[in-house]
Coordinates of C-alpha atoms in Angstrom, one line a residue:
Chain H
X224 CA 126.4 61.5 67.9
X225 CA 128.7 62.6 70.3
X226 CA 127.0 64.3 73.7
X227 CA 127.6 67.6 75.5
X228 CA 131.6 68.1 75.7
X229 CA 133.0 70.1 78.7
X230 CA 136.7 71.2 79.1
X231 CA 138.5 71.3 80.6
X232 CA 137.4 68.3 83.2
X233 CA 139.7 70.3 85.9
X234 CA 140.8 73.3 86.0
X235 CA 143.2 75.0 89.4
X236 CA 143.6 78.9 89.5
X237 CA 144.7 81.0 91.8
X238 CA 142.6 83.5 94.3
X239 CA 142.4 86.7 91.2
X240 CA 143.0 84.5 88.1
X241 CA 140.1 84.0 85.3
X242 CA 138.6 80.4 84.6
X243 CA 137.5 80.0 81.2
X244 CA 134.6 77.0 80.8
X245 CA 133.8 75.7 77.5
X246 CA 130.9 73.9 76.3
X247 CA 130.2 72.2 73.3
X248 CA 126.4 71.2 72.8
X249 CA 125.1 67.9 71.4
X250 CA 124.6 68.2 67.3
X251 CA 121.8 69.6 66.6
X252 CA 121.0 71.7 70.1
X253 CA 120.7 75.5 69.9
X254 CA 119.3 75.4 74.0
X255 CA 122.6 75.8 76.5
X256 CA 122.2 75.5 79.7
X257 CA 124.8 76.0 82.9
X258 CA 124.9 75.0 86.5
X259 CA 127.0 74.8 89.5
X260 CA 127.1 72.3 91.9
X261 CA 128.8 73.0 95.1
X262 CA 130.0 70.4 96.9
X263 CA 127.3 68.0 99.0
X264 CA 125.0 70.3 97.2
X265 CA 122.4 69.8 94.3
X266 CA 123.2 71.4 91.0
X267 CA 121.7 74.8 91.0
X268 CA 121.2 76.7 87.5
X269 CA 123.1 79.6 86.5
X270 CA 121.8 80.9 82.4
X271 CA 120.2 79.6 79.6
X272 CA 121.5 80.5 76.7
X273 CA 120.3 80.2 72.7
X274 CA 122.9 81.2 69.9
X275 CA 124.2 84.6 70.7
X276 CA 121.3 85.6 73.2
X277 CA 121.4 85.1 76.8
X278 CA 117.6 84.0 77.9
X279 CA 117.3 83.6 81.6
X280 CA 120.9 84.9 83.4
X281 CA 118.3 84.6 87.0
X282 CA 120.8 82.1 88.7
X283 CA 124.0 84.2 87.7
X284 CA 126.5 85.9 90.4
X285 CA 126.2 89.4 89.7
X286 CA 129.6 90.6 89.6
X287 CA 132.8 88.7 87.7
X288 CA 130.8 85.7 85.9
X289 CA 129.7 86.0 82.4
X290 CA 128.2 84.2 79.7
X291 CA 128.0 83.8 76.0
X292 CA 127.3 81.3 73.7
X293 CA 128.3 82.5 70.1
X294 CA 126.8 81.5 66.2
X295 CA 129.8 79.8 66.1
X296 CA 132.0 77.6 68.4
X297 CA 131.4 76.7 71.9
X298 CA 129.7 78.2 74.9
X299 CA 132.1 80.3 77.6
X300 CA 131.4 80.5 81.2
X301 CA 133.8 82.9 82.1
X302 CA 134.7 84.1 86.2
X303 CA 136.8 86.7 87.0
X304 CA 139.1 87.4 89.7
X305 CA 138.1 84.0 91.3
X306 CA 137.4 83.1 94.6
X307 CA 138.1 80.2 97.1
X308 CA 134.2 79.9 97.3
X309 CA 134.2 79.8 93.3
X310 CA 135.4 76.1 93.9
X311 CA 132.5 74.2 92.5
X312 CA 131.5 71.8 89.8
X313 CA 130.0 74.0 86.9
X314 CA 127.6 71.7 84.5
X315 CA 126.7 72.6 80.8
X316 CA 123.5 70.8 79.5
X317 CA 121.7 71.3 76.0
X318 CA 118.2 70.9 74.4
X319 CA 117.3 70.6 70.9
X320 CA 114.4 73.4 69.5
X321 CA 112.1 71.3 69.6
X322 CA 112.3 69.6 73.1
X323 CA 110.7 72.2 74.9
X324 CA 107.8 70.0 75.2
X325 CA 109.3 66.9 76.9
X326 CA 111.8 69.3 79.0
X327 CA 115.2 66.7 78.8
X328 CA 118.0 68.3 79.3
X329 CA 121.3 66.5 78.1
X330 CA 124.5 66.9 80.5
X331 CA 128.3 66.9 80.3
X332 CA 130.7 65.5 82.4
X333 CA 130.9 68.8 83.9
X334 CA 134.5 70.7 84.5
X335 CA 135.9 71.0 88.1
X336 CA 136.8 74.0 89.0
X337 CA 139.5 74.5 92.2
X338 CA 140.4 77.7 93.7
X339 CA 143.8 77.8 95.6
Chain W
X213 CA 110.0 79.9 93.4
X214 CA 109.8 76.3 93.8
X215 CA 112.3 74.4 96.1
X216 CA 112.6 70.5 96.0
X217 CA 113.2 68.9 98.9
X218 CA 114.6 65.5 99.2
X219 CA 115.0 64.4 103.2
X220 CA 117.0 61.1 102.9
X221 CA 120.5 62.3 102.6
X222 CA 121.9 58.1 102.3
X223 CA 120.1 55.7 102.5
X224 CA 121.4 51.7 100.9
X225 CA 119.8 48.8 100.1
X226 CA 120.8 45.0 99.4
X227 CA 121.4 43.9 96.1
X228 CA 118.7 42.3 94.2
X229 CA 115.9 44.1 96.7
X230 CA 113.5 47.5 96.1
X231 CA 113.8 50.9 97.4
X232 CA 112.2 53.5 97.8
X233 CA 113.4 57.6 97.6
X234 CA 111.4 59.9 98.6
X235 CA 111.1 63.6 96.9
X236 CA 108.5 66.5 98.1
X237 CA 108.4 69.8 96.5
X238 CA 106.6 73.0 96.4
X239 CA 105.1 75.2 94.1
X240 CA 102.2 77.5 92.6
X241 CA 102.0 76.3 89.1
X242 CA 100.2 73.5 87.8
X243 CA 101.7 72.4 85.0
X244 CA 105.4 71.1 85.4
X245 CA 107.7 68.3 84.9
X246 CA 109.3 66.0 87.3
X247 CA 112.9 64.1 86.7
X248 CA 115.1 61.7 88.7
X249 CA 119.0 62.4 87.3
X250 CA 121.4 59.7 88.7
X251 CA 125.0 61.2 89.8
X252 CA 127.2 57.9 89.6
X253 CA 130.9 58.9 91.3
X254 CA 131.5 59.7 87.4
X255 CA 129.5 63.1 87.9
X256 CA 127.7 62.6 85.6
X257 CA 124.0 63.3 85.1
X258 CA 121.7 60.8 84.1
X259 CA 118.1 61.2 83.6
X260 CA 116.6 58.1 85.1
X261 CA 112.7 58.9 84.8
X262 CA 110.4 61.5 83.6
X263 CA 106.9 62.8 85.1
X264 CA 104.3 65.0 83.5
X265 CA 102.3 66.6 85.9
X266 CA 99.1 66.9 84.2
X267 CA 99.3 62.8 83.4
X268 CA 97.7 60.4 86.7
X269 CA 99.7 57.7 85.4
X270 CA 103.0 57.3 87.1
X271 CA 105.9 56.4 85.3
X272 CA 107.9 53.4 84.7
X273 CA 111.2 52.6 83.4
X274 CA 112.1 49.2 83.5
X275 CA 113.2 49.1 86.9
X276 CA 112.6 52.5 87.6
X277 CA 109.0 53.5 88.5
X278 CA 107.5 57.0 90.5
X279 CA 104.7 57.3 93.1
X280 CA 103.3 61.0 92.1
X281 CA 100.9 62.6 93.9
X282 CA 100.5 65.9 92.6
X283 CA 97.9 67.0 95.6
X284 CA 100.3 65.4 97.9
X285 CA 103.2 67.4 95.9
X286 CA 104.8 64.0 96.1
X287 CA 107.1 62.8 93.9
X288 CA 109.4 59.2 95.1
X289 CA 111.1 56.8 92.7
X290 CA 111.3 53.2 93.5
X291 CA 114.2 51.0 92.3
X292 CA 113.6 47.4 92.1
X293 CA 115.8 44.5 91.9
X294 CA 118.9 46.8 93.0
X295 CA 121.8 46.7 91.0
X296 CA 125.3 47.7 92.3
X297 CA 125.2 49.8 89.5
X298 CA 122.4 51.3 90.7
X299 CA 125.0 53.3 93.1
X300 CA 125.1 56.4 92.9
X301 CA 123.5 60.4 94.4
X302 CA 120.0 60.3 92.8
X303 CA 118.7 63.8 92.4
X304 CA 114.3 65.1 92.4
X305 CA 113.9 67.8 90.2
X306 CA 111.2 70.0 88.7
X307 CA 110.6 72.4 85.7
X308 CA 108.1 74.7 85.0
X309 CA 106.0 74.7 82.2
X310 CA 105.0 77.7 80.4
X311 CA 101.7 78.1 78.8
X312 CA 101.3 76.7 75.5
X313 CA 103.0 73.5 76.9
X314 CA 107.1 75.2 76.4
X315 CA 109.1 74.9 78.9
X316 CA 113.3 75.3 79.0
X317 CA 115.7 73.6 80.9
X318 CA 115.6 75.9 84.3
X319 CA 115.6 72.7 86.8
X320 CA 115.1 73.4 90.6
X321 CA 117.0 70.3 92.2
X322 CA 116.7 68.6 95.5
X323 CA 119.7 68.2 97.9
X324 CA 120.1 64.9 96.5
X325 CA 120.1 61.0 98.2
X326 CA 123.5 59.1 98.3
X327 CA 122.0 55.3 97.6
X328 CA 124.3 52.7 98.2
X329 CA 123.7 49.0 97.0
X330 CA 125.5 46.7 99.0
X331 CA 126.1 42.8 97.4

């Protein structure tokens, strides 16, 4: 069972460009979960997602980052028009439906995200 | 809101000997979850232990045990028999859990602990 896949593992853009992050869950998990983790910092969450609804968008930026995870393929974390302070580590981690009682979340390698 | 607080930014350790991380947090509710994620220079996260709030007993796994005081809002992991494996940032965090016993994967992290095992 493979786990949580991110790409890409490093992405570089330019100061105005779009970054496009995908994330592919672990079989079987309909939870989707994304956070960003600026340097020397913890990881701080961002949405929570469940197949084409967006549950909890609290830790979002409200301007030029979006989110969707669709019924089918991967989940986007999109950011437009990027910033320098965009530069960050952005995690995707999943759940299955019926973990909500133990609360473990499953993590990708995360994609790395660098903002010339 | 909750915030984590974890007030050891390094801290290291010889191989083969325990250690202790400490975690504090905050909070209103009193039902919750507690986690230790390991960061190894990989990046990636690694859930090392598990805590449910409303259980007395602490923790263990293998190596890995917790000291949780929930009056206290106290929450430290001890590693025993350090491994250089065992290097890595070691992360406290907590989730909230809703009523009924749900919860989802909204995780308040501490700043994190940079542990070092030295042979």
């Amino acid at each position: 069972n493979a786990g949580v896949m991110q790409n890409p593992r490093h992405l570089v853009r330019r100061r105005g460009q779009e970054a496009r992050l995908r994330c592919s869950p672990m079989k079987g998990h309909s939870h989707v979960y994304w956070y960003r983790q600026l340097p020397e910092e913890g990881l701080k969450f961002m949405v929570y997602l469940q197949k084409e609804n967006i549950i909890d968008e609290s830790g979002m930026p409200k301007e030029r980052f979006s989110a969707e995870f669709p019924k089918e393929g991967p989940s986007i974390l999109r950011i437009q028009q990027v910033v320098r302070g965009d530069s960050a580590a952005y995690f995707c981690a999943s759940s299955p439906p019926n973990s909500q009682t133990t609360g473990e979340l499953f993590f990708g390698e995360g994609s790395r995200l660098t903002v010339l | 809101a909750q915030t984590v607080t974890q007030s050891q930014p390094e801290m290291s350790v010889q191989e083969a000997e325990t250690v202790t991380l400490s975690c504090t947090y905050d909070t209103s509710e009193n039902n919750y979850y507690l986690f230790w994620y390991k960061q190894p220079p990989s990046r990636q996260m690694i859930l090392v232990i598990r805590q449910e709030a409303y259980k007395q007993q602490n923790a263990t796994e293998n190596r890995f045990s917790v000291n949780f005081q929930k009056a206290a809002k106290s929450f430290s992991l001890k590693i025993s028999d350090s491994q250089l494996g065992d290097t890595a940032m070691y992360f406290c965090a907590f989730m909230k859990q809703n009523a009924g016993g749900t919860s989802y994967g909204k995780l308040t992290f501490g700043q994190g602990t940079i542990l070092t095992v030295h042979p």
